[in-house]
PDB file of C-alpha atoms in Angstrom:
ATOM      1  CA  UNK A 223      46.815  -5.585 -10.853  1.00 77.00           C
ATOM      2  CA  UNK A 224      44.456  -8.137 -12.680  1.00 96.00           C
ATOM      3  CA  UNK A 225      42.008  -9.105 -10.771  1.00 98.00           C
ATOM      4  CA  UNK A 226      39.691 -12.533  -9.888  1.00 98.00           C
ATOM      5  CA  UNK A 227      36.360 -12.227 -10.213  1.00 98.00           C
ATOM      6  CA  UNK A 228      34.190 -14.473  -8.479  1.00 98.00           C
ATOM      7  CA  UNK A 229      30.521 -15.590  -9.141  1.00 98.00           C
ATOM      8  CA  UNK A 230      29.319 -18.216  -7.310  1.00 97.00           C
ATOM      9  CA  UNK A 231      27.247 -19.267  -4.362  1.00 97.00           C
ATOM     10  CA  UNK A 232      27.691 -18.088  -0.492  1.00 97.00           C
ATOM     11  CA  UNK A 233      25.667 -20.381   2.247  1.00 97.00           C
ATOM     12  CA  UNK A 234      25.196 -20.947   5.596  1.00 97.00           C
ATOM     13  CA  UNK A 235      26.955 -24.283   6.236  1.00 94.00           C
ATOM     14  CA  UNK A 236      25.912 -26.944   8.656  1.00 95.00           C
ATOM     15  CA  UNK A 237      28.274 -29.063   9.606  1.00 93.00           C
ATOM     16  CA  UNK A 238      27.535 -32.685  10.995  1.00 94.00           C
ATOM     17  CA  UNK A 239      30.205 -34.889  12.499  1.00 93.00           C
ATOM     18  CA  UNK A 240      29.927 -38.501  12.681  1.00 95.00           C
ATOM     19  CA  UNK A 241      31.591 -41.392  13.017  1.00 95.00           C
ATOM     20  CA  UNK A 242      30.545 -43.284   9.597  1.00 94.00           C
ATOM     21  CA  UNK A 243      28.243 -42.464   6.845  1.00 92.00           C
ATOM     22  CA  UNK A 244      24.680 -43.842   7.462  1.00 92.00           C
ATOM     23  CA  UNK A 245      23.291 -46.563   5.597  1.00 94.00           C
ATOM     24  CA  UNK A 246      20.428 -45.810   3.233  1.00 95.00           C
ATOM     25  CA  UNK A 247      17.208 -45.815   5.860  1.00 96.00           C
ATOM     26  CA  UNK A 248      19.528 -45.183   8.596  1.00 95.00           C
ATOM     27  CA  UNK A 249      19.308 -42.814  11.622  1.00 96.00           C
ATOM     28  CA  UNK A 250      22.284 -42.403  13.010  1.00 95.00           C
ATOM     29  CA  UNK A 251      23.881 -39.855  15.412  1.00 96.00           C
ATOM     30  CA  UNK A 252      26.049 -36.813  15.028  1.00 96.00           C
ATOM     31  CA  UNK A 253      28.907 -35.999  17.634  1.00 95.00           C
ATOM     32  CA  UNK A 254      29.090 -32.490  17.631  1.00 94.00           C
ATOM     33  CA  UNK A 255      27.303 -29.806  14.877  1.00 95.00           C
ATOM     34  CA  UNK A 256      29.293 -26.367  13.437  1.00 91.00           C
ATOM     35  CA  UNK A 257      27.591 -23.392  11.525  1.00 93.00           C
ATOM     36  CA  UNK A 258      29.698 -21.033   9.378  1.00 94.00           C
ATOM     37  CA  UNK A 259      29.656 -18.999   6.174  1.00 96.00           C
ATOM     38  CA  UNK A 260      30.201 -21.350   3.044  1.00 96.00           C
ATOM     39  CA  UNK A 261      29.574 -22.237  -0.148  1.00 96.00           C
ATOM     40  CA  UNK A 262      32.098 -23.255  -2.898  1.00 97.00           C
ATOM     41  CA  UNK A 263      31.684 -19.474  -4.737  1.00 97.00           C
ATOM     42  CA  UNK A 264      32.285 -17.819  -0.833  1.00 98.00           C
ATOM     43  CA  UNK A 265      35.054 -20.493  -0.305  1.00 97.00           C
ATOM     44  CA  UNK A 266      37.256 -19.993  -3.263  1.00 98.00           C
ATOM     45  CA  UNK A 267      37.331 -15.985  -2.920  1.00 98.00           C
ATOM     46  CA  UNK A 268      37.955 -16.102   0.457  1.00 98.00           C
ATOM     47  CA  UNK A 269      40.952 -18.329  -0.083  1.00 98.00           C
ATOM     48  CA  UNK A 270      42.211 -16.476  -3.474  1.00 98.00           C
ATOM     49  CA  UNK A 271      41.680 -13.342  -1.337  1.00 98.00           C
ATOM     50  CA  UNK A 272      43.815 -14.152   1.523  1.00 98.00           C
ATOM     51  CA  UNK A 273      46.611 -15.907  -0.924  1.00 98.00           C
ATOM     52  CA  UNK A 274      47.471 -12.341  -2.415  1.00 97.00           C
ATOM     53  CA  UNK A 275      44.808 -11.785  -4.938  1.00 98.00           C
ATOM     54  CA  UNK A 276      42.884  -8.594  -5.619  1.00 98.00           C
ATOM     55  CA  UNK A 277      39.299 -10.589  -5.461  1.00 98.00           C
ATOM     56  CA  UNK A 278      35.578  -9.211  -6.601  1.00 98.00           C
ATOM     57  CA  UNK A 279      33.076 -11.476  -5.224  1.00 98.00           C
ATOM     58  CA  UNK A 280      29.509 -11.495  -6.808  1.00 98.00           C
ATOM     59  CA  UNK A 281      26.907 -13.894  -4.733  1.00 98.00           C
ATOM     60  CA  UNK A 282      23.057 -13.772  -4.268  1.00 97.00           C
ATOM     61  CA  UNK A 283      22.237 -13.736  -0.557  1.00 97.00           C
ATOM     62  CA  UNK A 284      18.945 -13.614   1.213  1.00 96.00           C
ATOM     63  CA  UNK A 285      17.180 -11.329   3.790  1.00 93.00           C
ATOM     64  CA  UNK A 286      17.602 -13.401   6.441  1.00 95.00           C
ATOM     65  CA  UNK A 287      19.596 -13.760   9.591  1.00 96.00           C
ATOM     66  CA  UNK A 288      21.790 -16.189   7.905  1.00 96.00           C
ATOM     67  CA  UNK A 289      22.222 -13.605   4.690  1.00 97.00           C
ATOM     68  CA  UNK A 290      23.290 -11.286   7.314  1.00 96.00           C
ATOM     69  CA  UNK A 291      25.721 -13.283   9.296  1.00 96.00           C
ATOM     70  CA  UNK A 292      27.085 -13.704   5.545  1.00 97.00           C
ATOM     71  CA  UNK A 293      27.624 -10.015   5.315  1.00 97.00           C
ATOM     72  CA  UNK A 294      29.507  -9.559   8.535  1.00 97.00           C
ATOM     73  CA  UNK A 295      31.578 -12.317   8.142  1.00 96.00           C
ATOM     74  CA  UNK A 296      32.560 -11.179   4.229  1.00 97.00           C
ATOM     75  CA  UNK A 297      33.192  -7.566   5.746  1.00 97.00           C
ATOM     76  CA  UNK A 298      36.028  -8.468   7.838  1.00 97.00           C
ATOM     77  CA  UNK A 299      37.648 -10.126   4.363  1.00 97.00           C
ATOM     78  CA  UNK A 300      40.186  -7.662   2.289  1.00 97.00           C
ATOM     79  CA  UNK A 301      38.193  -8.942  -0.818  1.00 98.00           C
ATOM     80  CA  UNK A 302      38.823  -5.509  -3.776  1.00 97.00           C
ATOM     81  CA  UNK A 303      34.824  -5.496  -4.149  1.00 98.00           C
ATOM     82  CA  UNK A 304      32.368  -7.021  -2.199  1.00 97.00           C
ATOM     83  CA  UNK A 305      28.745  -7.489  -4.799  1.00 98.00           C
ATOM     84  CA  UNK A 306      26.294  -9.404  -2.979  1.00 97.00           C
ATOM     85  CA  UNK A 307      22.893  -9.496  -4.347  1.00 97.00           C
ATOM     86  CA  UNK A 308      20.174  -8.925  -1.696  1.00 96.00           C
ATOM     87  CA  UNK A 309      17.066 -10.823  -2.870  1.00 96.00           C
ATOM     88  CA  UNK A 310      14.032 -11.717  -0.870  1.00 94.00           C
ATOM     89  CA  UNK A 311      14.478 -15.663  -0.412  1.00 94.00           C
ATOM     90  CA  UNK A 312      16.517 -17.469   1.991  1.00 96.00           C
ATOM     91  CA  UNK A 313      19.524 -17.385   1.990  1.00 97.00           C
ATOM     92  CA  UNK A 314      21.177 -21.040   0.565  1.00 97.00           C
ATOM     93  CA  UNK A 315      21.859 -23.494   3.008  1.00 96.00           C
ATOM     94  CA  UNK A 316      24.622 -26.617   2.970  1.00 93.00           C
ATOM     95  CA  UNK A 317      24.891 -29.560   5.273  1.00 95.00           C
ATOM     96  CA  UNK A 318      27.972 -31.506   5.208  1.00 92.00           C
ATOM     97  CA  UNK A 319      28.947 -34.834   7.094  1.00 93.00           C
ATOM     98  CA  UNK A 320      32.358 -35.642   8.258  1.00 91.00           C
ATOM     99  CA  UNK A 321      32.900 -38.847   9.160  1.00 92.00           C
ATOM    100  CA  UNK A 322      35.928 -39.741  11.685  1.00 91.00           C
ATOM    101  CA  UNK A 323      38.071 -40.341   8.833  1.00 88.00           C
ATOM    102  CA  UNK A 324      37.726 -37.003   7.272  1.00 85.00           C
ATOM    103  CA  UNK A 325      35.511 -37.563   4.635  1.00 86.00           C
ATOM    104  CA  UNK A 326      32.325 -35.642   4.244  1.00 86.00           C
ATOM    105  CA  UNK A 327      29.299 -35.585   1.764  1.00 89.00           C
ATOM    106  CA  UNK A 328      27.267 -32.762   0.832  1.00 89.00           C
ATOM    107  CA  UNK A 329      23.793 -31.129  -0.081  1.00 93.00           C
ATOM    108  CA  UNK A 330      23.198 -28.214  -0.882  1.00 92.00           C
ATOM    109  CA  UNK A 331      20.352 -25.910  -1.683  1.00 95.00           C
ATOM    110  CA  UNK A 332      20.604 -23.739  -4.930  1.00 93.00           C
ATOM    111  CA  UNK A 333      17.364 -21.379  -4.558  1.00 95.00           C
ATOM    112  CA  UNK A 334      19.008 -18.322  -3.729  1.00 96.00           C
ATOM    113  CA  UNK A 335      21.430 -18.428  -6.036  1.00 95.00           C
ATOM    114  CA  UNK A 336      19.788 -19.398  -9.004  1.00 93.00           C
ATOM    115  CA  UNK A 337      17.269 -16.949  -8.391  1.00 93.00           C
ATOM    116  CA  UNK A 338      19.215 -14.067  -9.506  1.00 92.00           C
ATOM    117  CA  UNK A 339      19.571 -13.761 -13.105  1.00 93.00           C
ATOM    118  CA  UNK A 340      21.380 -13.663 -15.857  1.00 96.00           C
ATOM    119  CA  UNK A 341      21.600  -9.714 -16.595  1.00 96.00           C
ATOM    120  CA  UNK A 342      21.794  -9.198 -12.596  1.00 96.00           C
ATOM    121  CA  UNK A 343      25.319 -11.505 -12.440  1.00 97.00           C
ATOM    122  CA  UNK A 344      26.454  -9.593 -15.942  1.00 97.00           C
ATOM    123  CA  UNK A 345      25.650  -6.115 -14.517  1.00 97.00           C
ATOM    124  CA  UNK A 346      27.900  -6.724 -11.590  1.00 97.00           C
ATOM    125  CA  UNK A 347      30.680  -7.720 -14.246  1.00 98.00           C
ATOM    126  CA  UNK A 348      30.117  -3.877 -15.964  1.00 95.00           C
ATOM    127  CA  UNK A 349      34.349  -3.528 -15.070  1.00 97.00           C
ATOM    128  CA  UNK A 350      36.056  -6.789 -16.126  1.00 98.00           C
ATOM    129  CA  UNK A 351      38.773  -6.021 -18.093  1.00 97.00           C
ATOM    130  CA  UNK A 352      41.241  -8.097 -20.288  1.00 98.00           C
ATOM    131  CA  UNK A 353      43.683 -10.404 -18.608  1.00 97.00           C
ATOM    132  CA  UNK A 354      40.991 -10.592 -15.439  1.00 98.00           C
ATOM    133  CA  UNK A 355      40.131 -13.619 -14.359  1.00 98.00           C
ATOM    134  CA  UNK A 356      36.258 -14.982 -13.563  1.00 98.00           C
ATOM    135  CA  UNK A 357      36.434 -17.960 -11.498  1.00 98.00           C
ATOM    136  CA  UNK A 358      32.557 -20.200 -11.273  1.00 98.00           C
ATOM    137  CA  UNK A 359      31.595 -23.320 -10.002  1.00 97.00           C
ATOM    138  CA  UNK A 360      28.606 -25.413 -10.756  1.00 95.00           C
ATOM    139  CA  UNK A 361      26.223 -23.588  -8.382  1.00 94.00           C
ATOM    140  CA  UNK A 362      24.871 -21.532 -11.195  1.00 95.00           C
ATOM    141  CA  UNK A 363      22.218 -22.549 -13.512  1.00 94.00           C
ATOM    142  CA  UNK A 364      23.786 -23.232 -17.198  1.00 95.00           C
ATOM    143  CA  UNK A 365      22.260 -19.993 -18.557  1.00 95.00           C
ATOM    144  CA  UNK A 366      23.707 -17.909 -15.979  1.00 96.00           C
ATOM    145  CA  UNK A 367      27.211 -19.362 -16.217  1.00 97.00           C
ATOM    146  CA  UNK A 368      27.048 -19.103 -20.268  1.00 97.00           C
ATOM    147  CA  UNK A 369      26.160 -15.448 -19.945  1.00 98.00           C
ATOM    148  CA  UNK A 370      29.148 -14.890 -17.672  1.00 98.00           C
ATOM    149  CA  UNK A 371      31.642 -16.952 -19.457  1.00 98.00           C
ATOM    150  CA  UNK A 372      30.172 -15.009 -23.030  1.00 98.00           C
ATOM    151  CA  UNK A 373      30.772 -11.482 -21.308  1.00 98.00           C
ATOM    152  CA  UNK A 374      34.288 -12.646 -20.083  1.00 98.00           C
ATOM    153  CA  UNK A 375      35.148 -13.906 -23.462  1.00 98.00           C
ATOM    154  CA  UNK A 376      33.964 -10.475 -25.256  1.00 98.00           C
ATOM    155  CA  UNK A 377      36.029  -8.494 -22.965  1.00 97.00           C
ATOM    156  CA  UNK A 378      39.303 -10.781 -23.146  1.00 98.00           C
ATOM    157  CA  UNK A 379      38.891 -11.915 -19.755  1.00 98.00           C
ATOM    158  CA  UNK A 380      39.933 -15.739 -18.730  1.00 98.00           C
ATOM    159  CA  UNK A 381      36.810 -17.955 -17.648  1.00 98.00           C
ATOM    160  CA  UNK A 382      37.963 -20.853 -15.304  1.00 98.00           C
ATOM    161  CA  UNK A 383      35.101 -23.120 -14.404  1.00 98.00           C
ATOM    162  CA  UNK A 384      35.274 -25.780 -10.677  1.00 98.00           C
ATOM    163  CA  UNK A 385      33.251 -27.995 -12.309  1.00 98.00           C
ATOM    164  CA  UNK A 386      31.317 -28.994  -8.700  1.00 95.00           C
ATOM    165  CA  UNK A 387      28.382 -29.580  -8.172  1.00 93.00           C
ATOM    166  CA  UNK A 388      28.246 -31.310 -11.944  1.00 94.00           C
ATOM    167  CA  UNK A 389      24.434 -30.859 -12.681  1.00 92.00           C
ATOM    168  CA  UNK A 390      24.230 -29.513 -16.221  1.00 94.00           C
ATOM    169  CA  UNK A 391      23.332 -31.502 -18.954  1.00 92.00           C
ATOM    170  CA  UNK A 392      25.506 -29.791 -21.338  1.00 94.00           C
ATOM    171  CA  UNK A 393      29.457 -29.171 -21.401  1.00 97.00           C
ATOM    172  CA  UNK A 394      28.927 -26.440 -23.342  1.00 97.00           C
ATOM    173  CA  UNK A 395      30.166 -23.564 -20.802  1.00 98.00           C
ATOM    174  CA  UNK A 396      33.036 -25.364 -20.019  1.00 98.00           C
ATOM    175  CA  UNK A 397      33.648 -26.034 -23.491  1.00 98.00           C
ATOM    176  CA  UNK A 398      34.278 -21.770 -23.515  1.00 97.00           C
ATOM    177  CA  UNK A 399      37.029 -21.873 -20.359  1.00 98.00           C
ATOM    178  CA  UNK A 400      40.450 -21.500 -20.556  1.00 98.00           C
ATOM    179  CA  UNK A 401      40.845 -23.628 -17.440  1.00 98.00           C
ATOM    180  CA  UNK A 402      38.328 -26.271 -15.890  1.00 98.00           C
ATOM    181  CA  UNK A 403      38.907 -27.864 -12.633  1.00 98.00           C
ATOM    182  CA  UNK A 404      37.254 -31.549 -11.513  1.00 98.00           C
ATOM    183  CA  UNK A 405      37.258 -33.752  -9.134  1.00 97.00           C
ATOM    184  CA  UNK A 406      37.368 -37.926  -9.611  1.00 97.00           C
ATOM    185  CA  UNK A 407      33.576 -38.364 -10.422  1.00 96.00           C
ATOM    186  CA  UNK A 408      33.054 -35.504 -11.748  1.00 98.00           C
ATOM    187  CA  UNK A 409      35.347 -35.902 -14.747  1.00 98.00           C
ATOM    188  CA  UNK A 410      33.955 -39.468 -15.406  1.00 98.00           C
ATOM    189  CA  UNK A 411      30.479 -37.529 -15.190  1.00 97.00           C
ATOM    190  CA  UNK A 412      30.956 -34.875 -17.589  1.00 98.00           C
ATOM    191  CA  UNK A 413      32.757 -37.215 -20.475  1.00 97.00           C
ATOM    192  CA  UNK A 414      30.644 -40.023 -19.883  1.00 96.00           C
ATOM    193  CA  UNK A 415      33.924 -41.992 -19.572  1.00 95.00           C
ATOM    194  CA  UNK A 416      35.582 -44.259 -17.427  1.00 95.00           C
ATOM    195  CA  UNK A 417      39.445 -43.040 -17.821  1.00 97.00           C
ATOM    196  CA  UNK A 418      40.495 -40.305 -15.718  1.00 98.00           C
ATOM    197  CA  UNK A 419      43.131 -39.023 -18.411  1.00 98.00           C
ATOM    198  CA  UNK A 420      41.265 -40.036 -21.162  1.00 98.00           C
ATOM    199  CA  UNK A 421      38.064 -38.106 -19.863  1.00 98.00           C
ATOM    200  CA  UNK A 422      40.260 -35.155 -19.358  1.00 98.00           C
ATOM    201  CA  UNK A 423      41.943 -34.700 -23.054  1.00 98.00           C
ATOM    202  CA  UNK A 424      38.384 -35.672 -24.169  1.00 98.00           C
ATOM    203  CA  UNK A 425      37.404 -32.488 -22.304  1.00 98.00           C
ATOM    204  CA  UNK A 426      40.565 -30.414 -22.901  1.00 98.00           C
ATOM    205  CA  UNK A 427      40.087 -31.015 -26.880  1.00 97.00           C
ATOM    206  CA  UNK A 428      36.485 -29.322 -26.507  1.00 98.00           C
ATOM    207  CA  UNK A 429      37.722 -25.869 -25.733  1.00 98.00           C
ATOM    208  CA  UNK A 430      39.834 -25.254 -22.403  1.00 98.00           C
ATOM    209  CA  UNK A 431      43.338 -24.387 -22.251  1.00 98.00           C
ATOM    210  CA  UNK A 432      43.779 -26.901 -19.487  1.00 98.00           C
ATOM    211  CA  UNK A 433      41.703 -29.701 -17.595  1.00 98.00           C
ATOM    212  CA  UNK A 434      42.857 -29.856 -13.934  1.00 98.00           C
ATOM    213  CA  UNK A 435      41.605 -33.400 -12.725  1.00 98.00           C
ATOM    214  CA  UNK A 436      42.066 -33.561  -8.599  1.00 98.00           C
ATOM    215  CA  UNK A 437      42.646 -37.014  -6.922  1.00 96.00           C
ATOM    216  CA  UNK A 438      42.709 -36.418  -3.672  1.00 92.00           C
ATOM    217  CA  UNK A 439      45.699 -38.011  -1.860  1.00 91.00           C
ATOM    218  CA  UNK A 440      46.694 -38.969  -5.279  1.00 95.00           C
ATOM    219  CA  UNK A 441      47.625 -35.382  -6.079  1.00 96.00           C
ATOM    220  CA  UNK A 442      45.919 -33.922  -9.310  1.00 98.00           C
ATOM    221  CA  UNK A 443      46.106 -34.518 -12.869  1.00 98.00           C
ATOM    222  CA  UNK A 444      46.825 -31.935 -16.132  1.00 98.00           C
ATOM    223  CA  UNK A 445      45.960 -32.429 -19.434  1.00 98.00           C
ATOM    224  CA  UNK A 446      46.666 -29.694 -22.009  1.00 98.00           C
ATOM    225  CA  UNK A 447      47.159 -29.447 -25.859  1.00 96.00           C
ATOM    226  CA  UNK A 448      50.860 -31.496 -24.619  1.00 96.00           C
ATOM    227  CA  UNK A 449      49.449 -34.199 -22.911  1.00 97.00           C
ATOM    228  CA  UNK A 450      49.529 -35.112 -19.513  1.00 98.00           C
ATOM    229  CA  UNK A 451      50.824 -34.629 -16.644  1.00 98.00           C
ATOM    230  CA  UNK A 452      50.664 -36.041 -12.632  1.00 97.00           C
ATOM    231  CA  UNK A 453      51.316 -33.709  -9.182  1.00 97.00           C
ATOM    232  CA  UNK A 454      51.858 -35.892  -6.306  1.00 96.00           C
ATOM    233  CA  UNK A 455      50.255 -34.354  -3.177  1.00 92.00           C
ATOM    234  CA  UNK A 456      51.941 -33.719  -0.057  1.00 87.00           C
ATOM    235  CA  UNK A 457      51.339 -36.716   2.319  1.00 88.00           C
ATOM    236  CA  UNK A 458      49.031 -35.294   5.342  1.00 90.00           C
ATOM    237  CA  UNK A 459      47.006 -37.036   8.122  1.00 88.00           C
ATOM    238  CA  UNK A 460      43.360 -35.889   6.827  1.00 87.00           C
ATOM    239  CA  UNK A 461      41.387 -34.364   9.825  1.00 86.00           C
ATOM    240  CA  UNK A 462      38.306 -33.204   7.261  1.00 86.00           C
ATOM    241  CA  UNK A 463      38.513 -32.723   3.552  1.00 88.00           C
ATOM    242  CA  UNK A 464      35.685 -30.425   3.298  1.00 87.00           C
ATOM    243  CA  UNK A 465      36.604 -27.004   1.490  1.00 92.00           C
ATOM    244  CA  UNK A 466      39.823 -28.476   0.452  1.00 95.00           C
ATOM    245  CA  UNK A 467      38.650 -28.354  -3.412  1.00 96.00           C
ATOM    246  CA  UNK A 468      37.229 -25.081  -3.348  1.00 97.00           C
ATOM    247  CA  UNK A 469      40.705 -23.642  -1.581  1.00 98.00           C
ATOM    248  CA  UNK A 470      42.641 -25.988  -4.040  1.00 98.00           C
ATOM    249  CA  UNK A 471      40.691 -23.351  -7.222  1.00 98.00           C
ATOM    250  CA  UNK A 472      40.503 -20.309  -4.907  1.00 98.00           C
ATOM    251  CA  UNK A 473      44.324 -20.685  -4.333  1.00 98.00           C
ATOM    252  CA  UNK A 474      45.470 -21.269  -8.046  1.00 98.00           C
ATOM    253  CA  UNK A 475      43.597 -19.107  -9.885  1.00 98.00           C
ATOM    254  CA  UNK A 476      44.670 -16.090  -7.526  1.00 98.00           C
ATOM    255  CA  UNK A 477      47.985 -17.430  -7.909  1.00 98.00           C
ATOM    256  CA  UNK A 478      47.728 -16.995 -11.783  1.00 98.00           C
ATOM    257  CA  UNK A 479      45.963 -13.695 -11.797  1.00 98.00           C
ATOM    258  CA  UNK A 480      49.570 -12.897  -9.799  1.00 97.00           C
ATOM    259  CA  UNK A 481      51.678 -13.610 -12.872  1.00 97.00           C
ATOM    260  CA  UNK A 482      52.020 -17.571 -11.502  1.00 97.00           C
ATOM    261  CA  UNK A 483      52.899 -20.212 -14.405  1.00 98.00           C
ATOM    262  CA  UNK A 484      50.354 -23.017 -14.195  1.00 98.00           C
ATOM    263  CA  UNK A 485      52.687 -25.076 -12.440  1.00 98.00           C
ATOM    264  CA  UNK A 486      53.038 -23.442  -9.940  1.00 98.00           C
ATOM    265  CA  UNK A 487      49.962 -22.328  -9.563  1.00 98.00           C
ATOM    266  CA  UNK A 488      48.827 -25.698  -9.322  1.00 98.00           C
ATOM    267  CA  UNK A 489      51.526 -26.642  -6.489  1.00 97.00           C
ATOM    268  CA  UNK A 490      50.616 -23.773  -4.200  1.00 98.00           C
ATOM    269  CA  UNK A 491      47.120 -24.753  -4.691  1.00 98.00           C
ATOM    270  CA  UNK A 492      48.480 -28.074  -3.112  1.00 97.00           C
ATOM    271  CA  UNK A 493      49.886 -26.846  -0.470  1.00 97.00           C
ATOM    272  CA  UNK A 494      47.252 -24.718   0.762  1.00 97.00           C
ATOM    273  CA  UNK A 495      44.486 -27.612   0.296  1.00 97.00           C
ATOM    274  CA  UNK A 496      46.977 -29.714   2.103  1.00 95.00           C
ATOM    275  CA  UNK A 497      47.066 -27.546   5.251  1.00 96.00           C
ATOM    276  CA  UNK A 498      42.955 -27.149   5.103  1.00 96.00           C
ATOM    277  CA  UNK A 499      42.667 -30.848   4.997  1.00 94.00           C
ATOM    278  CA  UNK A 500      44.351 -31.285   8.359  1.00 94.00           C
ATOM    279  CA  UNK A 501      42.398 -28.774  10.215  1.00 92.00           C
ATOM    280  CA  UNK A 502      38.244 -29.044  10.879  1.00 87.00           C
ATOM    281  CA  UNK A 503      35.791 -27.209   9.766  1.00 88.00           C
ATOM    282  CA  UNK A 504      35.748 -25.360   6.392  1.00 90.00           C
ATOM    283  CA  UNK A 505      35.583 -21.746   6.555  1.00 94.00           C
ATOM    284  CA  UNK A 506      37.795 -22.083   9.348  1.00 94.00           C
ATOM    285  CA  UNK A 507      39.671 -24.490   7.984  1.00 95.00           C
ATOM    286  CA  UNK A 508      40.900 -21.963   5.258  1.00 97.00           C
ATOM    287  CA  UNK A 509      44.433 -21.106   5.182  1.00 97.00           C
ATOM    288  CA  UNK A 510      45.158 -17.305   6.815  1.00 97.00           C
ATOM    289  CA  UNK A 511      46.970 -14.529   4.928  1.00 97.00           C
ATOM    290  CA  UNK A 512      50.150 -14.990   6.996  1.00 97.00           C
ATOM    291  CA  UNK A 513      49.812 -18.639   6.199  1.00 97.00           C
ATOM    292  CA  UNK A 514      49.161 -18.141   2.833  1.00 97.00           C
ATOM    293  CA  UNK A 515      52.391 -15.459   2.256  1.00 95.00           C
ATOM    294  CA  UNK A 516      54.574 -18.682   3.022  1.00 92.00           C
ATOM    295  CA  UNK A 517      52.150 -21.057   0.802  1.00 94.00           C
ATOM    296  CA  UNK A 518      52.553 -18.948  -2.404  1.00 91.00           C
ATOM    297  CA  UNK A 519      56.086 -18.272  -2.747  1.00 78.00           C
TER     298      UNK A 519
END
């Protein structure tokens, strides 16, 4: 079976509810606090995992109690490979709001990951094979990701990108995907524009098969080589929409490493991000392989 390969980031995420976003210079109080495994590169194999797809996950941990609680948690996942990269930093850390609404905000620290290199990332990729798929966010530093997306290329592999966090300077790694995937602002970021669809085909012309643009409770956007294209989203009462991006990527591209057209791909990603959204938390918020067997039929 093909299988995803994912490099990216795995944290331990802190989770702050609140009842509104502060104000710049503002203390404010949080209602409750969560800890859990995270980070958008843990997130997205966990949920392409449990949706049916035979995952690889490559991440950088640290030594720490919070690299280990990592481990343990990953161990209990049917991921195909499990390549985590012991180094001797701590282990990267994210703290998320959620306000009553469901929205959240987040920050997160990029030490560990970007601390292993290149050629340690590429070594763990020694077994990619044509028609595989490598899945990356934009956790990794630009170098890193290019040396991925160059060995993926040279062994016929297909490179999608989650263009989150948008930090590089340069579009030139997504510029060698077959697939990207956005949000809102980070699509206006990365072609400088101020057009949704016209930031997308901007993109799309560059290089990638396909530009995946998600809106949120608008649905999601695709622009390809035949123009483009709207999904409405399912209409949900939004508990917390944190994770529901990285599910939304985890979800499709396992679905297309299964032999899923693009379409449909993108609709079970829908669904699944539309169940996480009504649930709290993010890890736990993650749809379960029972729940994902009726998500991706």
């Amino acid at each position: 079976m093909t299988r995803v390969f994912v490099v990216g980031n795995a944290v331990s995420d802190v989770t702050l509810n609140v009842r509104r976003a502060p104000r710049p210079g503002e203390s404010i109080l949080a209602q409750s606090i969560a800890r859990a495994p995270g980070g958008k590169g843990l997130n997205q194999a966990v949920a392409a995992q449990r949706s049916g797809a035979k995952v690889v996950l490559v991440s950088a941990i640290g030594g720490d109690a919070a690299g280990i609680e990592i481990e343990n948690a990953l161990l209990r996942e049917a991921f195909d490979d499990l390549r985590l990269i012991r180094l001797s930093c701590d282990t990267d850390v994210s703290i998320l709001t959620v306000t009553a609404d469901g929205e959240n905000s987040i920050i997160t620290t990029i030490g560990c990951t970007q601390a292993s290199s290149a050629e340690r990332l590429t070594a763990s990729l020694s077994d990619v094979q044509a028609g595989d798929y490598v899945l990356m966010q934009g956790n990794l530093s630009l170098a890193s990701t290019n040396a991925v997306a160059d060995l993926a290329r040279a062994r016929s592999a297909k490179v999608v990108i989650n263009a989150a966090p948008w930090h590089w300077d340069s579009t030139e790694a997504l510029e060698k995907c077959d697939g990207v995937i956005a949000n809102e602002g980070e699509i206006l970021d990365i072609a400088k524009g101020v057009d949704v669809k016209d930031s997308a085909a901007w993109l799309q012309a560059k290089g990638p098969a396909w530009v995946i643009v998600t809106l949120g409770a608008e649905g999601c956007l695709l622009s390809t080589h035949e123009g483009a294209s709207n999904f409405a989203a399912r209409p949900v009462k939004a508990s917390d929409t944190s994770g529901a991006g990285d599910v939304f990527s985890g979800v499709l591209v396992g679905s297309l490493a299964r032999g899923a057209s693009l379409d449909d791909a993108i609709q079970a990603g829908q669904r699944a991000a539309a169940l996480t959204v009504e649930r709290t938390g993010t890890f736990s918020a993650i749809p379960s392989v029972e729940e994902m067997q009726d998500i991706v039929r």
